[in-house]
mmCIF file of C-alpha atoms (C1' of nucleotides) in Angstrom:
data_model
loop_
_atom_site.group_PDB
_atom_site.id
_atom_site.type_symbol
_atom_site.label_atom_id
_atom_site.label_comp_id
_atom_site.label_asym_id
_atom_site.label_seq_id
_atom_site.Cartn_x
_atom_site.Cartn_y
_atom_site.Cartn_z
ATOM 1 C CA MET A 358 0.000 0.000 0.000
ATOM 2 C CA ARG A 359 1.458 3.288 -1.058
ATOM 3 C CA ARG A 360 0.004 6.765 -0.988
ATOM 4 C CA LEU A 361 0.309 8.711 -4.224
ATOM 5 C CA VAL A 362 2.101 12.019 -3.800
ATOM 6 C CA GLU A 363 2.905 15.104 -5.873
ATOM 7 C CA THR A 364 5.673 13.425 -7.855
ATOM 8 C CA ASP A 365 3.322 10.655 -8.932
ATOM 9 C CA PHE A 366 1.345 13.236 -10.896
ATOM 10 C CA ASP A 367 4.049 15.464 -12.378
ATOM 11 C CA SER A 368 4.241 13.687 -15.739
ATOM 12 C CA ARG A 369 3.077 15.605 -18.789
ATOM 13 C CA ASP A 370 1.392 12.484 -20.066
ATOM 14 C CA THR A 371 -1.935 13.086 -18.352
ATOM 15 C CA VAL A 372 -3.681 10.507 -20.504
ATOM 16 C CA ALA A 373 -1.342 7.765 -19.301
ATOM 17 C CA LEU A 374 -1.702 8.968 -15.726
ATOM 18 C CA ALA A 375 -5.470 8.780 -16.089
ATOM 19 C CA ARG A 376 -5.323 5.220 -17.345
ATOM 20 C CA ASP A 377 -3.095 4.279 -14.424
ATOM 21 C CA LEU A 378 -5.479 5.816 -11.917
ATOM 22 C CA LEU A 379 -7.901 2.965 -12.557
ATOM 23 C CA GLY A 380 -7.435 0.416 -9.806
ATOM 24 C CA LYS A 381 -6.125 2.950 -7.322
ATOM 25 C CA HIS A 382 -8.173 3.693 -4.230
ATOM 26 C CA LEU A 383 -9.741 7.007 -3.319
ATOM 27 C CA VAL A 384 -9.453 7.270 0.437
ATOM 28 C CA VAL A 385 -11.584 9.481 2.653
ATOM 29 C CA GLU A 386 -10.989 9.906 6.351
ATOM 30 C CA ARG A 387 -13.573 11.591 8.504
ATOM 31 C CA ASN A 388 -14.176 11.404 12.234
ATOM 32 C CA GLY A 389 -11.536 8.718 12.508
ATOM 33 C CA GLN A 390 -13.373 6.559 9.988
ATOM 34 C CA MET A 391 -11.459 5.585 6.885
ATOM 35 C CA LEU A 392 -13.169 4.635 3.645
ATOM 36 C CA ALA A 393 -11.246 3.435 0.595
ATOM 37 C CA THR A 394 -12.960 2.855 -2.739
ATOM 38 C CA LEU A 395 -11.655 1.627 -6.068
ATOM 39 C CA ILE A 396 -11.475 4.158 -8.877
ATOM 40 C CA THR A 397 -13.190 2.719 -11.963
ATOM 41 C CA GLU A 398 -13.792 5.660 -14.289
ATOM 42 C CA VAL A 399 -11.685 8.712 -15.149
ATOM 43 C CA GLU A 400 -11.186 11.349 -17.832
ATOM 44 C CA ALA A 401 -8.053 13.249 -18.829
ATOM 45 C CA TYR A 402 -8.095 17.017 -19.393
ATOM 46 C CA ASP A 403 -4.766 17.768 -20.893
ATOM 47 C CA GLY A 404 -3.336 21.239 -21.109
ATOM 48 C CA PRO A 405 -4.101 24.612 -22.706
ATOM 49 C CA GLU A 406 -4.570 23.119 -26.178
ATOM 50 C CA ASP A 407 -7.328 20.780 -25.030
ATOM 51 C CA LEU A 408 -10.503 22.702 -25.812
ATOM 52 C CA ALA A 409 -12.437 20.644 -23.285
ATOM 53 C CA CYS A 410 -10.021 21.593 -20.514
ATOM 54 C CA HIS A 411 -11.115 24.613 -18.495
ATOM 55 C CA ALA A 412 -7.630 26.061 -18.801
ATOM 56 C CA SER A 413 -7.943 26.358 -22.582
ATOM 57 C CA LYS A 414 -9.913 29.560 -21.964
ATOM 58 C CA GLY A 415 -6.994 31.027 -20.129
ATOM 59 C CA ARG A 416 -5.726 31.446 -16.643
ATOM 60 C CA THR A 417 -8.489 32.754 -14.409
ATOM 61 C CA LYS A 418 -9.368 32.699 -10.756
ATOM 62 C CA ARG A 419 -11.218 29.420 -11.222
ATOM 63 C CA THR A 420 -8.563 27.653 -13.305
ATOM 64 C CA GLU A 421 -5.662 28.839 -11.165
ATOM 65 C CA THR A 422 -5.548 25.493 -9.399
ATOM 66 C CA LEU A 423 -4.907 23.708 -12.702
ATOM 67 C CA PHE A 424 -1.734 25.729 -13.222
ATOM 68 C CA GLY A 425 -0.462 24.920 -9.740
ATOM 69 C CA PRO A 426 1.477 21.925 -8.449
ATOM 70 C CA PRO A 427 0.281 18.390 -9.261
ATOM 71 C CA GLY A 428 -1.249 16.041 -6.740
ATOM 72 C CA ARG A 429 -3.763 18.613 -5.538
ATOM 73 C CA TRP A 430 -7.532 18.602 -5.806
ATOM 74 C CA TYR A 431 -9.388 20.674 -8.353
ATOM 75 C CA VAL A 432 -13.030 20.869 -7.338
ATOM 76 C CA TYR A 433 -15.542 23.101 -9.067
ATOM 77 C CA LEU A 434 -19.283 23.531 -9.354
ATOM 78 C CA CYS A 435 -20.909 22.210 -12.500
ATOM 79 C CA TYR A 436 -24.388 23.058 -13.767
ATOM 80 C CA GLY A 437 -25.052 24.949 -10.551
ATOM 81 C CA ILE A 438 -25.550 21.737 -8.631
ATOM 82 C CA HIS A 439 -22.675 19.310 -8.745
ATOM 83 C CA GLU A 440 -19.186 19.490 -7.359
ATOM 84 C CA LEU A 441 -16.748 17.605 -9.584
ATOM 85 C CA LEU A 442 -13.527 16.100 -8.260
ATOM 86 C CA ASN A 443 -10.290 16.230 -10.237
ATOM 87 C CA VAL A 444 -6.670 15.670 -9.359
ATOM 88 C CA VAL A 445 -4.194 18.131 -10.872
ATOM 89 C CA THR A 446 -1.449 16.679 -13.068
ATOM 90 C CA GLY A 447 1.607 17.903 -14.955
ATOM 91 C CA PRO A 448 4.325 20.227 -13.730
ATOM 92 C CA CYS A 449 3.548 23.697 -12.385
ATOM 93 C CA GLU A 450 2.378 26.080 -15.114
ATOM 94 C CA TYR A 451 1.116 23.172 -17.215
ATOM 95 C CA PRO A 452 -2.668 23.068 -16.672
ATOM 96 C CA ALA A 453 -4.019 19.537 -16.712
ATOM 97 C CA ALA A 454 -6.118 17.300 -14.510
ATOM 98 C CA ILE A 455 -7.906 13.996 -14.235
ATOM 99 C CA LEU A 456 -11.620 13.955 -13.508
ATOM 100 C CA ILE A 457 -12.621 11.140 -11.200
ATOM 101 C CA ARG A 458 -15.944 10.102 -12.674
ATOM 102 C CA GLY A 459 -16.713 6.848 -10.973
ATOM 103 C CA LEU A 460 -15.875 4.501 -8.136
ATOM 104 C CA GLU A 461 -16.662 0.868 -7.613
ATOM 105 C CA SER A 462 -19.688 1.755 -5.506
ATOM 106 C CA VAL A 463 -20.765 4.974 -7.196
ATOM 107 C CA SER A 464 -21.123 5.959 -10.824
ATOM 108 C CA GLY A 465 -21.429 9.573 -11.882
ATOM 109 C CA PRO A 466 -19.026 12.367 -10.958
ATOM 110 C CA GLY A 467 -21.718 14.414 -9.214
ATOM 111 C CA ARG A 468 -23.091 11.551 -7.159
ATOM 112 C CA LEU A 469 -19.604 10.542 -6.118
ATOM 113 C CA THR A 470 -18.812 13.878 -4.520
ATOM 114 C CA ARG A 471 -22.229 14.115 -2.909
ATOM 115 C CA LYS A 472 -21.883 10.692 -1.351
ATOM 116 C CA LEU A 473 -18.398 11.355 -0.018
ATOM 117 C CA LYS A 474 -19.243 14.931 0.979
ATOM 118 C CA ILE A 475 -16.525 16.398 -1.184
ATOM 119 C CA ASP A 476 -16.940 20.056 -2.057
ATOM 120 C CA ARG A 477 -15.043 23.131 -3.172
ATOM 121 C CA ARG A 478 -13.317 23.458 0.172
ATOM 122 C CA PHE A 479 -10.924 20.814 -1.160
ATOM 123 C CA ASN A 480 -10.029 22.920 -4.183
ATOM 124 C CA GLY A 481 -6.317 23.688 -4.341
ATOM 125 C CA ARG A 482 -5.553 21.488 -1.341
ATOM 126 C CA GLU A 483 -3.115 18.626 -1.333
ATOM 127 C CA ALA A 484 -4.249 15.029 -1.739
ATOM 128 C CA SER A 485 -2.990 13.782 1.595
ATOM 129 C CA PRO A 486 -4.140 12.693 5.052
ATOM 130 C CA ASP A 487 -3.876 16.361 6.058
ATOM 131 C CA THR A 488 -6.971 17.115 4.020
ATOM 132 C CA GLY A 489 -8.651 13.798 4.764
ATOM 133 C CA LEU A 490 -8.741 12.896 1.090
ATOM 134 C CA TRP A 491 -6.039 11.119 -0.857
ATOM 135 C CA ILE A 492 -5.228 8.301 -3.284
ATOM 136 C CA GLU A 493 -3.538 4.985 -2.552
ATOM 137 C CA ASP A 494 -2.095 2.180 -4.606
ATOM 138 C CA ARG A 495 -3.217 -1.003 -2.910
ATOM 139 C CA GLY A 496 -1.919 -3.327 -5.576
ATOM 140 C CA THR A 497 -5.000 -3.676 -7.758
ATOM 141 C CA ARG A 498 -4.241 -3.787 -11.481
ATOM 142 C CA PHE A 499 -6.842 -3.733 -14.191
ATOM 143 C CA ASP A 500 -5.701 -5.369 -17.396
ATOM 144 C CA ASP A 501 -6.116 -3.512 -20.677
ATOM 145 C CA SER A 502 -8.516 -6.238 -21.773
ATOM 146 C CA ILE A 503 -11.142 -4.995 -19.312
ATOM 147 C CA VAL A 504 -10.460 -1.280 -19.673
ATOM 148 C CA GLU A 505 -12.401 0.676 -22.264
ATOM 149 C CA ALA A 506 -11.122 3.902 -23.781
ATOM 150 C CA THR A 507 -13.895 6.195 -25.051
ATOM 151 C CA PRO A 508 -14.478 9.839 -25.852
ATOM 152 C CA ARG A 509 -15.181 12.068 -22.881
ATOM 153 C CA ILE A 510 -18.735 12.745 -21.762
ATOM 154 C CA GLY A 511 -20.445 16.067 -22.393
ATOM 155 C CA VAL A 512 -17.665 17.828 -24.283
ATOM 156 C CA ASP A 513 -19.118 18.054 -27.795
ATOM 157 C CA TYR A 514 -18.583 21.793 -27.696
ATOM 158 C CA ALA A 515 -14.799 21.199 -27.799
ATOM 159 C CA GLY A 516 -14.793 20.475 -31.527
ATOM 160 C CA GLU A 517 -14.396 17.176 -33.348
ATOM 161 C CA ASP A 518 -10.729 16.629 -32.696
ATOM 162 C CA TRP A 519 -10.839 17.054 -28.942
ATOM 163 C CA ALA A 520 -14.323 15.705 -28.377
ATOM 164 C CA ASN A 521 -13.463 12.450 -30.135
ATOM 165 C CA ARG A 522 -10.211 11.710 -28.404
ATOM 166 C CA LEU A 523 -10.181 8.586 -26.284
ATOM 167 C CA TYR A 524 -9.480 10.380 -23.026
ATOM 168 C CA ARG A 525 -12.028 8.543 -20.920
ATOM 169 C CA PHE A 526 -11.112 5.270 -19.289
ATOM 170 C CA VAL A 527 -13.633 2.991 -17.672
ATOM 171 C CA VAL A 528 -13.369 -0.455 -16.164
ATOM 172 C CA SER A 529 -15.704 -2.810 -17.960
ATOM 173 C CA GLU A 530 -18.815 -3.912 -16.033
ATOM 174 C CA LYS A 531 -18.117 -7.554 -16.685
ATOM 175 C CA ARG A 532 -14.801 -8.412 -15.135
ATOM 176 C "C1'" DT B 863 -36.349 15.001 -23.040
ATOM 177 C "C1'" DA B 864 -35.982 18.833 -20.365
ATOM 178 C "C1'" DA B 865 -35.777 21.400 -16.174
ATOM 179 C "C1'" DG B 866 -33.231 22.702 -12.225
ATOM 180 C "C1'" DT B 867 -29.321 25.429 -10.497
ATOM 181 C "C1'" DG B 868 -25.630 28.971 -9.578
ATOM 182 C "C1'" DA B 869 -20.606 30.139 -10.255
ATOM 183 C "C1'" DT B 870 -17.916 31.965 -13.803
ATOM 184 C "C1'" DC B 871 -16.697 34.629 -17.662
ATOM 185 C "C1'" DT B 872 -17.520 38.091 -21.428
ATOM 186 C "C1'" DC B 873 -19.392 42.069 -22.919
ATOM 187 C "C1'" DT B 874 -21.487 46.514 -21.977
ATOM 188 C "C1'" DG C 1359 -24.808 44.542 -14.228
ATOM 189 C "C1'" DA C 1360 -26.820 41.437 -17.877
ATOM 190 C "C1'" DG C 1361 -26.581 37.313 -20.499
ATOM 191 C "C1'" DA C 1362 -24.624 32.865 -21.972
ATOM 192 C "C1'" DT C 1363 -22.473 28.841 -20.792
ATOM 193 C "C1'" DC C 1364 -21.738 24.533 -18.451
ATOM 194 C "C1'" DA C 1365 -16.755 17.950 -17.460
ATOM 195 C "C1'" DC C 1366 -24.691 16.493 -14.325
ATOM 196 C "C1'" DT C 1367 -28.795 14.259 -12.284
ATOM 197 C "C1'" DT C 1368 -33.458 13.157 -11.890
ATOM 198 C "C1'" DA C 1369 -38.054 12.621 -12.991
ATOM 199 C "C1'" DA C 1370 -41.279 11.835 -16.701
#
DNA sequence: TAAGTGATCTCT
DNA sequence: GAGATCACTTAA
């Protein structure tokens, strides 16, 4: 069992990092209770060129976190209702992140954060026991044969090239 | 299939 | 300040 730290996320290959996040555990600690759940669905948002990445519209107050150090949480409000959880990747000044869309026990990025009570207070904070939210490698490996790569959800506005890229990784239902 | 919901960003 | 947009969910 090993906790993932900043240097585990500093690669520029966010897509590969996203793929590797499958099988890791998202760990929440609250009131002395620890809950670890397998990550089964993710999406990569890779840099200023990626028109689906928030940072492609420039560096703003909201996207500041994406430009910061890797291994931190990027949490923002979507559609006025849902808080979405991402982990920042790439070196400082390179804006990229991985959206955690689904866990073994929860599917849907909005339901996930609601269930685990994750909100914007985590934005910009480190993924570590200090914040009560982090990621661990507990030895689970999903083989490529049960991992699907698909286009990302809800990003048609990003134009054909970016919308069609296989930046979403999901563990097949039947495994 | 469409409404709900509100922060964020652009334009005035 | 107004208006458009939006990495979703739920109910119908």
